[in-house]
Amino acid sequence: FPRRNQPGTKQKLLGHCSRTLLISGNVSGIALFEATERNCSLSPPYLPNTAVNSSLRLQELRERMHFSNISAYIIPGTDAHLSEYIAPRDARMAFMTGFTGSAGTAVVTLGKAALWTDSRYWVQAERQMDCNWELQKDVSINSIAVWLISEVPYGGKIGFDPFLFSLKTQEDYRMSLESSNRSLKSMPSNLVDQVWKERPPIPPDSLIRLPDRIIQRSWQMKVEQIRNQMKENPYKPTALLLSALDETAWLFNMRGNDIPYNPFFYSYTLLTMDEIWLFLHTERVTEEMRVYLNTSCGGPLCVRLKNYDAVLDHLKEYVSSGSGVKVWIGTEYTNYALFEVIKPEDKLMSSSYSPVLTTKAVKDDTEQRILRDAHVRDAVAVMQLLMWLEKVVPAGKQTELSASVYVNDCRSKQKDNKGPSFETISASGPNAALAHYSPTGESNRKLKVDEMYLVDSGGQYLDGTTDITRTVHWGTPTAMQKEAYTRVLMGNIEISRTVFPSGTRGVNMEMLGRRALWEVGLNYGHGTGHGVGNYFGVHEWPVGFQGNNIPFREGMFTSIEPGYYKDNDFGIRIEDIAVVVPAHTKYGHNYLTFDTVSLVPYDRKLIDVSLLSPVQLHWLNKYYETIRRLMAPELDRQGLHEVKSWMLRHTEPLVDSKSSSTIRSPSPTLVTLALAVLCLFYA
Ligand SMILES: *[C@@H]1O[C@H](CO)[C@@H](O)[C@H](O)[C@H]1NC(C)=O
Ligand SMILES: *[C@@H]1O[C@H](CO)[C@@H](O)[C@H](O)[C@H]1NC(C)=O
Ligand SMILES: *[C@@H]1O[C@H](CO)[C@@H](O)[C@H](O)[C@H]1NC(C)=O
Ligand SMILES: *[C@@H]1O[C@H](CO)[C@@H](O)[C@H](O)[C@H]1NC(C)=O
Ligand SMILES: *[C@@H]1O[C@H](CO)[C@@H](O)[C@H](O)[C@H]1NC(C)=O
């Protein structure tokens, strides 16, 4: 499910994931935060030392607002690319309010200031904000608009930075304020930036290109591929504007390090039939990169570099350069600032997703191969974690945080690892019932043999991005826990083994993941899966199982992640990444199915085999054979003998003891024996 985490939080690696596994990994020294909330009704108000004094910055912002003749200013928590994670320099909402949660909107008027955020963050907001700020326990734009109408005088103007609004956000505000005689004012120069003196700089690191060994399509080939789609489009676009950070990075096979967890760099691209304009911080482009991008020529396959900040003026200029121009944008990721200069309307062509996003969703053969490879190495790290936990949890010294540190550390030992792909969800007992939970110093729970434990984590590798969830129990699960776990697993298996015509939408098979749960009146409140990238975002649009995702085609990768959460008790999620592959059907052509590329066994203790249908059991045992076939050589290669025997133990074929009709592939020994008997017979 889509998660967004705090920007800029890098976990310190404390554990050791060594081959000999002589590890204590005791991180009991983690400092606890002072766990108190502000009290604004006392005089003077009580403020915990985690609260930020916002008086001065508010005063300075209000001076600018006054000067600009606006009565209110909206400060969203996103960046100009509507990114899932944002860089510290885009954390404007956090700077103004003190509140560092990943979701929220701040609004400042000349006399008041308020923050809107969802229930996950209410306590955090009460600890981080001072009494200049009201906390609004709502997130709808409508509730912000109602407040604005009550605070802003009749005829007043409400300023916003159009770079931080999606088209939809702008439209929602406009509609909610309609007929109130309060109007929105687009202000492309951000007011918070003007008062943020210590705003973090643009990251200085040079941008990198992916090595040739993991590239099938050069950027020139990709440019041709996209230009062909522009040519074939009946609306005849003359240019394509790329705004999402992964669009430009994909097109040029480039990566950067500007955003936590995502190897992206600040950029836009304007691609026409004969020109390629790349907007980025040009000082970060090395001489070698300039050669790579063919910057010193004049043809259709040369990249012209322009400064990142020049994109708006350049786009305006392009739009006014002739009556025949038409700019294609994807509405999901283009910000309102760029959209509003594409005028008149006949110069605009829009679709939900740009052709780059839909083309990128289908991985080429090389991308498929390397993404599978990355999952083999990633499975080593996850197995190391699970094996280690089995050993050390009974001693009672490990915590959610130490497990999270340990798995990151295991991943960092794997070839081409580039850190975690999101903030690990390491959740024990009732904490796992909160689907978005990540441990902090104060919520950190000790791992116990009588509680269920859920770990959802992933890595960035030069060749791929991973995301996997396993739920385990180290003691004796209750009957209910075992049943719920098995039914979640059945959902995972049912989707994974489905055969479907090419072009089927995920939303139309999503209920297969819920069916076994629905049968006993259980369910889960999040999506069933999302796309994943090659050293890219761990949540890659537009692949997935929701109504606004694109139909499945061969070569797409998606997570499959049903779950079940029991409030204040436990949480279960089983998440694998799978690739869409051809299915060989008896009669039809062009049918597809999933092939699971995550390679970590499920918890045997939690599987009630008698609930599985023979086909599900067969699928599971086949999957375990695949894990053995792919993981045994890798574990040998890495000299991880203990992990290998752990893996073999956990992938023993499962047998339904209550039924004699178990479907099992005959064991090699039996086949040999039978053959020997036959040979004897004929001899
Ligand atoms: C603030 O303090 C007053 C007086 O001690 C108390 O009655 C009130 O419940 C407190 N409010 C909060 C939100 O803690
Ligand atoms: C916040 O800072 C201002 C000066 O910048 C100071 O006057 C004020 O007393 C501070 N407020 C609190 C609650 O410390
Ligand atoms: C604000 O309003 C005043 C008076 O109407 C006007 O002189 C000034 O130019 C306005 N400033 C801006 C930035 O619009
Ligand atoms: C909106 O308010 C402004 C300023 O008070 C006024 O000039 C204008 O006529 C109002 N418009 C409507 C439609 O009421
Ligand atoms: C560089 O651009 C020129 C002019 O379009 C083109 O002929 C040449 O093939 C390009 N070189 C590369 C390596 O793309």
XYZ file of N, CA and C in Angstrom, residues 367-563:
591
model
N 15.908 -5.824 -17.910
C 15.350 -5.327 -16.642
C 14.703 -6.462 -15.857
N 14.012 -7.358 -16.553
C 13.385 -8.492 -15.862
C 14.442 -9.390 -15.234
N 15.494 -9.651 -16.014
C 16.539 -10.547 -15.517
C 17.227 -9.954 -14.287
N 17.603 -8.679 -14.373
C 18.344 -8.111 -13.240
C 17.454 -7.877 -12.025
N 16.182 -7.611 -12.280
C 15.272 -7.435 -11.139
C 15.091 -8.772 -10.401
N 15.052 -9.853 -11.185
C 15.006 -11.183 -10.553
C 16.288 -11.441 -9.766
N 17.438 -11.106 -10.371
C 18.727 -11.305 -9.688
C 18.774 -10.567 -8.358
N 18.311 -9.324 -8.372
C 18.342 -8.526 -7.144
C 17.508 -9.200 -6.060
N 16.409 -9.838 -6.475
C 15.559 -10.507 -5.482
C 16.230 -11.732 -4.874
N 17.127 -12.374 -5.606
C 17.864 -13.515 -5.042
C 18.762 -13.015 -3.914
N 19.508 -11.957 -4.167
C 20.404 -11.425 -3.126
C 19.594 -10.857 -1.960
N 18.464 -10.227 -2.305
C 17.634 -9.648 -1.248
C 17.082 -10.743 -0.331
N 16.728 -11.886 -0.928
C 16.187 -12.991 -0.126
C 17.232 -13.494 0.864
N 18.505 -13.427 0.492
C 19.559 -13.840 1.423
C 19.463 -12.994 2.686
N 19.352 -11.692 2.504
C 19.304 -10.781 3.656
C 18.072 -11.043 4.525
N 16.922 -11.272 3.889
C 15.699 -11.487 4.675
C 15.778 -12.822 5.423
N 16.340 -13.835 4.770
C 16.515 -15.126 5.459
C 17.468 -14.977 6.638
N 18.522 -14.195 6.452
C 19.451 -13.970 7.565
C 18.718 -13.345 8.743
N 17.854 -12.385 8.445
C 17.085 -11.742 9.515
C 16.202 -12.767 10.221
N 15.431 -13.532 9.448
C 14.463 -14.452 10.054
C 15.169 -15.529 10.873
N 16.300 -16.010 10.342
C 17.040 -17.041 11.070
C 17.597 -16.474 12.375
N 18.137 -15.268 12.284
C 18.714 -14.617 13.460
C 17.638 -14.391 14.528
N 16.470 -13.899 14.089
C 15.398 -13.641 15.048
C 14.978 -14.925 15.763
N 14.866 -16.009 15.003
C 14.502 -17.291 15.614
C 15.433 -17.630 16.767
N 16.719 -17.302 16.572
C 17.718 -17.647 17.585
C 17.708 -16.694 18.768
N 17.605 -15.394 18.479
C 17.865 -14.429 19.542
C 16.624 -13.913 20.264
N 15.457 -14.010 19.646
C 14.271 -13.455 20.302
C 13.997 -14.096 21.673
N 14.142 -15.420 21.804
C 13.868 -16.029 23.115
C 14.680 -15.416 24.258
N 15.849 -14.884 23.969
C 16.655 -14.276 25.032
C 16.068 -12.942 25.485
N 15.111 -12.406 24.722
C 14.374 -11.227 25.183
C 15.107 -9.905 25.070
N 16.142 -9.837 24.241
C 16.912 -8.587 24.178
C 16.667 -7.797 22.896
N 15.911 -8.370 21.967
C 15.772 -7.672 20.684
C 14.486 -6.859 20.642
N 14.522 -5.823 19.784
C 13.380 -4.920 19.664
C 13.042 -4.750 18.188
N 11.913 -4.079 17.940
C 11.524 -3.768 16.568
C 12.654 -3.013 15.870
N 13.244 -2.048 16.580
C 14.294 -1.243 15.963
C 15.544 -2.054 15.682
N 15.929 -2.930 16.611
C 17.165 -3.682 16.379
C 16.969 -4.640 15.205
N 15.747 -5.167 15.037
C 15.489 -6.048 13.892
C 15.563 -5.255 12.592
N 15.036 -4.031 12.631
C 15.034 -3.199 11.442
C 16.465 -2.806 11.045
N 17.259 -2.501 12.050
C 18.666 -2.181 11.802
C 19.382 -3.408 11.239
N 19.061 -4.558 11.802
C 19.738 -5.796 11.388
C 19.465 -6.112 9.922
N 18.220 -5.978 9.507
C 17.919 -6.357 8.118
C 18.540 -5.371 7.135
N 18.559 -4.088 7.493
C 19.239 -3.111 6.629
C 20.713 -3.440 6.510
N 21.270 -3.860 7.634
C 22.687 -4.178 7.644
C 22.974 -5.420 6.796
N 22.096 -6.423 6.889
C 22.257 -7.618 6.053
C 22.203 -7.227 4.578
N 21.266 -6.363 4.249
C 21.152 -5.940 2.847
C 22.411 -5.200 2.399
N 22.950 -4.390 3.307
C 24.106 -3.578 2.901
C 25.307 -4.457 2.549
N 25.298 -5.717 3.018
C 26.402 -6.629 2.701
C 26.230 -7.262 1.322
N 25.062 -7.109 0.733
C 24.814 -7.731 -0.571
C 25.358 -6.853 -1.697
N 25.767 -7.521 -2.759
C 26.363 -6.834 -3.909
C 25.425 -5.760 -4.456
N 26.001 -4.618 -4.789
C 25.282 -3.508 -5.434
C 24.161 -2.912 -4.599
N 24.187 -3.159 -3.279
C 23.131 -2.558 -2.458
C 23.333 -1.056 -2.324
N 22.216 -0.335 -2.369
C 22.255 1.138 -2.262
C 21.352 1.608 -1.143
N 21.222 0.798 -0.101
C 20.411 1.220 1.042
C 18.986 0.721 0.958
N 18.196 1.058 1.987
C 16.804 0.604 2.015
C 15.948 1.337 0.984
N 14.860 0.707 0.541
C 13.992 1.350 -0.454
C 12.825 2.076 0.203
N 12.679 1.927 1.505
C 11.708 2.707 2.285
C 12.010 2.442 3.748
N 11.348 3.167 4.616
C 11.594 2.972 6.037
C 10.960 1.656 6.476
N 11.775 0.767 7.044
C 11.300 -0.565 7.407
C 10.131 -0.503 8.387
N 9.128 -1.329 8.099
C 8.035 -1.509 9.045
C 8.373 -2.768 9.824
N 8.766 -2.603 11.060
C 9.151 -3.718 11.920
C 8.218 -3.634 13.108
N 7.228 -4.530 13.158
C 6.123 -4.304 14.079
C 5.735 -5.568 14.811
N 5.684 -5.456 16.124
C 5.404 -6.611 16.956
C 4.048 -6.449 17.634
N 3.341 -7.556 17.789
C 2.069 -7.541 18.518
C 1.138 -6.462 18.005
N 0.547 -5.667 18.912
C -0.465 -4.666 18.509
C 0.094 -3.610 17.560
N 1.398 -3.336 17.601
C 1.952 -2.331 16.683
C 1.729 -2.726 15.228
N 1.702 -4.034 14.955
C 1.533 -4.493 13.575
C 0.111 -4.279 13.083
N -0.811 -4.012 14.013
C -2.187 -3.758 13.597
C -2.326 -2.379 12.953
N -1.333 -1.505 13.148
C -1.323 -0.200 12.488
C -0.568 -0.380 11.175
N -1.302 -0.376 10.060
C -0.678 -0.776 8.797
C 0.512 0.098 8.401
N 0.537 1.375 8.808
C 1.623 2.269 8.375
C 2.744 2.404 9.396
N 2.700 1.600 10.431
C 3.612 1.780 11.557
C 5.088 1.579 11.200
N 5.941 2.467 11.669
C 7.386 2.228 11.694
C 7.855 2.558 13.094
N 8.761 1.745 13.655
C 9.123 1.978 15.053
C 9.878 3.291 15.250
N 9.627 3.953 16.358
C 10.417 5.114 16.757
C 10.948 4.806 18.142
N 11.803 5.677 18.649
C 12.387 5.467 19.967
C 11.340 5.188 21.028
N 10.201 5.877 20.938
C 9.232 5.739 22.018
C 8.247 4.585 21.836
N 7.989 4.196 20.576
C 7.006 3.135 20.358
C 7.676 1.770 20.303
N 9.001 1.797 20.211
C 9.793 0.590 20.039
C 9.400 -0.507 21.024
N 9.051 -1.670 20.487
C 8.543 -2.747 21.316
C 9.545 -3.893 21.356
N 9.634 -4.507 22.497
C 10.513 -5.669 22.629
C 9.895 -6.847 21.873
N 10.705 -7.629 21.207
C 10.180 -8.789 20.485
C 10.026 -9.952 21.460
N 8.841 -10.579 21.414
C 8.562 -11.650 22.377
C 8.089 -12.903 21.654
N 8.398 -14.047 22.238
C 8.025 -15.312 21.598
C 6.513 -15.528 21.563
N 5.763 -14.798 22.395
C 4.312 -15.042 22.372
C 3.540 -13.964 21.598
N 4.260 -13.178 20.768
C 3.566 -12.194 19.935
C 3.917 -12.428 18.463
N 2.992 -12.044 17.602
C 3.296 -12.119 16.171
C 4.159 -10.935 15.796
N 4.952 -11.126 14.763
C 5.860 -10.068 14.333
C 5.772 -9.926 12.813
N 5.671 -8.663 12.365
C 5.541 -8.380 10.925
C 6.721 -7.516 10.500
N 7.399 -7.921 9.429
C 8.487 -7.073 8.929
C 8.318 -6.853 7.418
N 8.157 -5.582 7.074
C 7.951 -5.157 5.686
C 9.135 -4.267 5.344
N 10.013 -4.751 4.466
C 11.238 -3.997 4.203
C 11.655 -4.202 2.760
N 12.603 -3.404 2.322
C 13.061 -3.546 0.945
C 14.391 -2.846 0.754
N 15.046 -3.188 -0.339
C 16.349 -2.605 -0.612
C 16.402 -1.976 -1.987
N 17.314 -1.023 -2.117
C 17.666 -0.507 -3.442
C 18.965 -1.197 -3.845
N 18.978 -1.706 -5.059
C 20.189 -2.295 -5.620
C 20.379 -1.644 -6.984
N 21.601 -1.597 -7.443
C 21.866 -1.008 -8.751
C 20.991 -1.652 -9.825
N 20.645 -2.924 -9.625
C 19.872 -3.634 -10.640
C 18.396 -3.797 -10.283
N 17.975 -3.359 -9.138
C 16.558 -3.557 -8.840
C 16.147 -2.986 -7.499
N 14.848 -2.942 -7.302
C 14.273 -2.447 -6.059
C 13.415 -3.575 -5.499
N 13.513 -3.811 -4.196
C 12.769 -4.927 -3.615
C 11.844 -4.446 -2.506
N 10.868 -5.271 -2.189
C 9.859 -4.954 -1.175
C 9.217 -6.282 -0.787
N 9.354 -6.674 0.457
C 8.828 -7.977 0.875
C 8.321 -7.892 2.312
N 7.224 -8.581 2.593
C 6.722 -8.636 3.962
C 6.570 -10.088 4.397
N 7.076 -10.384 5.574
C 6.855 -11.682 6.190
C 6.327 -11.457 7.600
N 5.424 -12.345 8.000
C 4.871 -12.300 9.349
C 5.214 -13.622 10.014
N 5.712 -13.574 11.239
C 6.145 -14.816 11.893
C 5.663 -14.863 13.345
N 5.726 -16.042 13.897
C 5.426 -16.253 15.317
C 6.482 -17.221 15.847
N 7.128 -16.844 16.957
C 8.208 -17.701 17.463
C 7.738 -18.645 18.556
N 6.484 -18.494 18.987
C 5.984 -19.376 20.049
C 4.823 -20.195 19.523
N 3.720 -20.181 20.253
C 2.550 -20.941 19.830
C 1.447 -19.975 19.429
N 1.152 -19.899 18.139
C 0.086 -18.989 17.701
C -1.270 -19.497 18.156
N -2.218 -18.572 18.303
C -3.585 -18.995 18.619
C -4.216 -19.575 17.348
N -5.322 -20.290 17.539
C -6.006 -20.892 16.390
C -6.449 -19.794 15.415
N -6.907 -18.679 15.991
C -7.376 -17.562 15.171
C -6.225 -16.957 14.355
N -5.054 -16.796 14.987
C -3.899 -16.246 14.277
C -3.504 -17.159 13.118
N -3.529 -18.445 13.387
C -3.128 -19.413 12.379
C -4.120 -19.409 11.210
N -5.380 -19.348 11.554
C -6.387 -19.344 10.496
C -6.283 -18.063 9.660
N -6.159 -16.922 10.347
C -6.081 -15.649 9.619
C -4.847 -15.643 8.713
N -3.722 -16.107 9.248
C -2.492 -16.135 8.455
C -2.684 -17.015 7.221
N -3.255 -18.190 7.442
C -3.435 -19.118 6.317
C -4.351 -18.502 5.262
N -5.380 -17.807 5.716
C -6.308 -17.208 4.748
C -5.666 -16.044 3.988
N -4.791 -15.296 4.664
C -4.047 -14.249 3.954
C -3.149 -14.904 2.902
N -2.497 -15.992 3.305
C -1.636 -16.710 2.365
C -2.438 -17.249 1.178
N -3.638 -17.752 1.475
C -4.487 -18.261 0.389
C -4.798 -17.141 -0.603
N -5.024 -15.944 -0.083
C -5.272 -14.799 -0.962
C -4.068 -14.509 -1.837
N -2.908 -14.537 -1.222
C -1.680 -14.302 -1.973
C -1.527 -15.362 -3.079
N -1.754 -16.620 -2.720
C -1.605 -17.708 -3.690
C -2.650 -17.589 -4.795
N -3.887 -17.264 -4.422
C -4.954 -17.198 -5.433
C -4.648 -16.153 -6.501
N -4.137 -14.990 -6.077
C -3.774 -13.991 -7.094
C -2.579 -14.500 -7.894
N -1.576 -15.012 -7.198
C -0.333 -15.410 -7.866
C -0.557 -16.480 -8.933
N -1.518 -17.380 -8.699
C -1.674 -18.489 -9.646
C -2.745 -18.217 -10.698
N -3.354 -17.036 -10.623
C -4.423 -16.719 -11.569
C -3.918 -16.645 -13.005
N -4.686 -17.213 -13.900
C -4.411 -17.099 -15.330
C -5.451 -16.135 -15.895
N -5.004 -15.142 -16.660
C -5.937 -14.104 -17.103
C -5.550 -13.602 -18.488
N -6.530 -13.099 -19.247
C -6.191 -12.567 -20.570
C -5.327 -11.317 -20.437
N -4.366 -11.159 -21.325
C -3.528 -9.964 -21.327
C -4.427 -8.733 -21.354
N -4.096 -7.735 -20.575
C -4.891 -6.516 -20.556
C -5.946 -6.500 -19.460
N -5.974 -7.554 -18.627
C -6.924 -7.558 -17.506
C -6.466 -6.526 -16.477
N -7.420 -5.824 -15.907
C -7.075 -4.825 -14.901
C -6.929 -5.495 -13.534
N -5.968 -5.011 -12.773
C -5.740 -5.551 -11.436
C -6.982 -5.476 -10.563
N -7.740 -4.383 -10.740
C -8.912 -4.188 -9.889
C -9.915 -5.327 -10.075
N -9.873 -5.969 -11.244
C -10.809 -7.058 -11.518
C -10.355 -8.406 -10.967
N -9.135 -8.487 -10.457
C -8.741 -9.745 -9.808
C -8.416 -9.537 -8.332
N -8.521 -8.308 -7.895
C -8.146 -7.947 -6.533
C -8.879 -8.787 -5.493
N -10.173 -9.082 -5.749
C -10.945 -9.788 -4.724
C -10.474 -11.225 -4.507
N -9.715 -11.753 -5.463
C -9.136 -13.087 -5.237
C -8.246 -13.071 -3.996
N -7.639 -11.926 -3.733
C -6.771 -11.792 -2.563
C -7.557 -11.708 -1.268
N -8.858 -11.439 -1.371
C -9.677 -11.245 -0.167
C -10.649 -12.397 0.076
N -10.861 -13.205 -0.947
C -11.941 -14.180 -0.894
C -11.873 -15.097 0.335
N -10.685 -15.662 0.580
C -10.571 -16.602 1.702
C -10.839 -15.898 3.030
N -10.517 -14.605 3.104
C -10.797 -13.835 4.318
C -12.285 -13.514 4.417
N -12.859 -13.057 3.316
C -14.290 -12.719 3.313
C -15.141 -13.898 3.766
N -14.743 -15.099 3.382
C -15.534 -16.284 3.723
C -15.772 -16.425 5.217
N -14.830 -15.888 6.023
C -15.023 -15.974 7.476
C -15.203 -14.587 8.082
N -15.586 -13.637 7.248
C -15.899 -12.300 7.764
C -14.688 -11.480 8.154
N -13.550 -11.718 7.511
C -12.353 -10.900 7.759
C -12.024 -10.118 6.488
N -11.203 -9.069 6.639
C -10.883 -8.209 5.489
C -9.649 -7.392 5.832
N -9.165 -6.609 4.889
C -8.089 -5.660 5.191
C -8.377 -4.336 4.502
N -7.860 -3.254 5.098
C -8.244 -1.916 4.658
C -7.232 -1.212 3.784
N -6.405 -1.963 3.056
C -5.458 -1.288 2.163
C -5.464 -1.955 0.806
N -4.723 -1.385 -0.133
C -4.645 -1.915 -1.481
C -3.957 -3.272 -1.491
N -4.039 -3.961 -2.630
C -3.503 -5.317 -2.700
C -2.137 -5.375 -3.377
N -1.706 -4.281 -3.998
C -0.377 -4.326 -4.597
C -0.066 -3.087 -5.408
N 1.225 -2.913 -5.685
C 1.705 -1.739 -6.416
C 2.881 -2.152 -7.289
N 3.159 -1.375 -8.321
C 4.308 -1.640 -9.165
C 5.601 -1.405 -8.413
N 6.697 -1.908 -8.970
C 8.007 -1.703 -8.346
C 9.012 -1.480 -9.474
N 10.061 -0.715 -9.190
C 10.975 -0.299 -10.253
C 12.318 -1.006 -10.248
N 13.120 -0.703 -11.257
C 14.503 -1.153 -11.332
C 15.394 -0.053 -10.772
N 15.831 -0.185 -9.525
C 16.600 0.857 -8.862
C 15.839 2.176 -9.032
N 14.602 2.147 -8.545
C 13.672 3.249 -8.728
C 12.768 3.335 -7.509
N 11.558 3.804 -7.722
C 10.631 3.887 -6.599
C 10.143 2.503 -6.213
N 9.913 2.305 -4.916
C 9.391 1.020 -4.466
C 7.876 0.963 -4.697
N 7.271 2.116 -4.865
C 5.853 2.156 -5.249
C 5.800 2.805 -6.616
N 5.783 2.002 -7.643
C 5.890 2.568 -8.985
C 4.536 2.589 -9.664
N 4.014 3.786 -9.874
C 2.797 3.947 -10.640
C 3.098 3.683 -12.095
N 2.125 3.321 -12.914
C 0.708 3.123 -12.586
C 0.313 1.643 -12.532
N 1.232 0.759 -12.116
C 0.900 -0.667 -12.025
C 0.301 -0.972 -10.657
N -0.678 -1.869 -10.624
C -1.240 -2.271 -9.344
C -2.654 -2.792 -9.481
N -3.324 -2.890 -8.345
C -4.642 -3.534 -8.298
C -5.781 -2.552 -8.018
N -5.492 -1.240 -8.114
C -6.542 -0.261 -7.847
C -7.231 0.182 -9.127
N -8.363 0.842 -8.952
C -9.166 1.259 -10.094
C -8.426 2.181 -11.050
N -7.470 2.970 -10.555
C -6.757 3.892 -11.439
C -5.416 3.336 -11.928
N -5.205 2.040 -11.775
C -3.995 1.415 -12.308
C -4.243 0.932 -13.737
N -3.148 0.784 -14.495
C -3.283 0.353 -15.892
C -3.396 -1.177 -15.986
N -3.969 -1.688 -17.081
C -4.130 -3.135 -17.231
C -2.781 -3.869 -17.214
N -2.801 -5.104 -16.756
C -1.573 -5.904 -16.692
C -1.134 -6.382 -18.074
N 0.166 -6.257 -18.340
C 0.785 -6.769 -19.563
C 2.019 -7.565 -19.165
N 2.451 -8.421 -20.074
C 3.655 -9.210 -19.832
C 4.836 -8.281 -19.509
N 5.607 -8.640 -18.501
C 6.802 -7.869 -18.168
C 6.598 -6.827 -17.080
N 5.385 -6.709 -16.562
C 5.171 -5.772 -15.449
C 5.471 -6.482 -14.131
N 5.968 -5.728 -13.181
C 6.220 -6.261 -11.836
C 5.249 -5.603 -10.870
N 4.696 -6.415 -9.992
C 3.787 -5.854 -8.983
C 3.991 -6.549 -7.654
N 3.649 -5.860 -6.583
C 3.595 -6.560 -5.307
C 2.211 -7.187 -5.194
N 2.143 -8.276 -4.436
C 0.862 -8.908 -4.097
C 0.883 -8.992 -2.580
N -0.009 -8.249 -1.922
C 0.149 -8.119 -0.472
C -1.142 -8.040 0.322
N -1.899 -9.141 0.346
C -3.054 -9.136 1.238
C -2.615 -9.146 2.706
N -3.522 -8.834 3.591
C -3.178 -8.810 5.012
C -4.420 -8.963 5.864
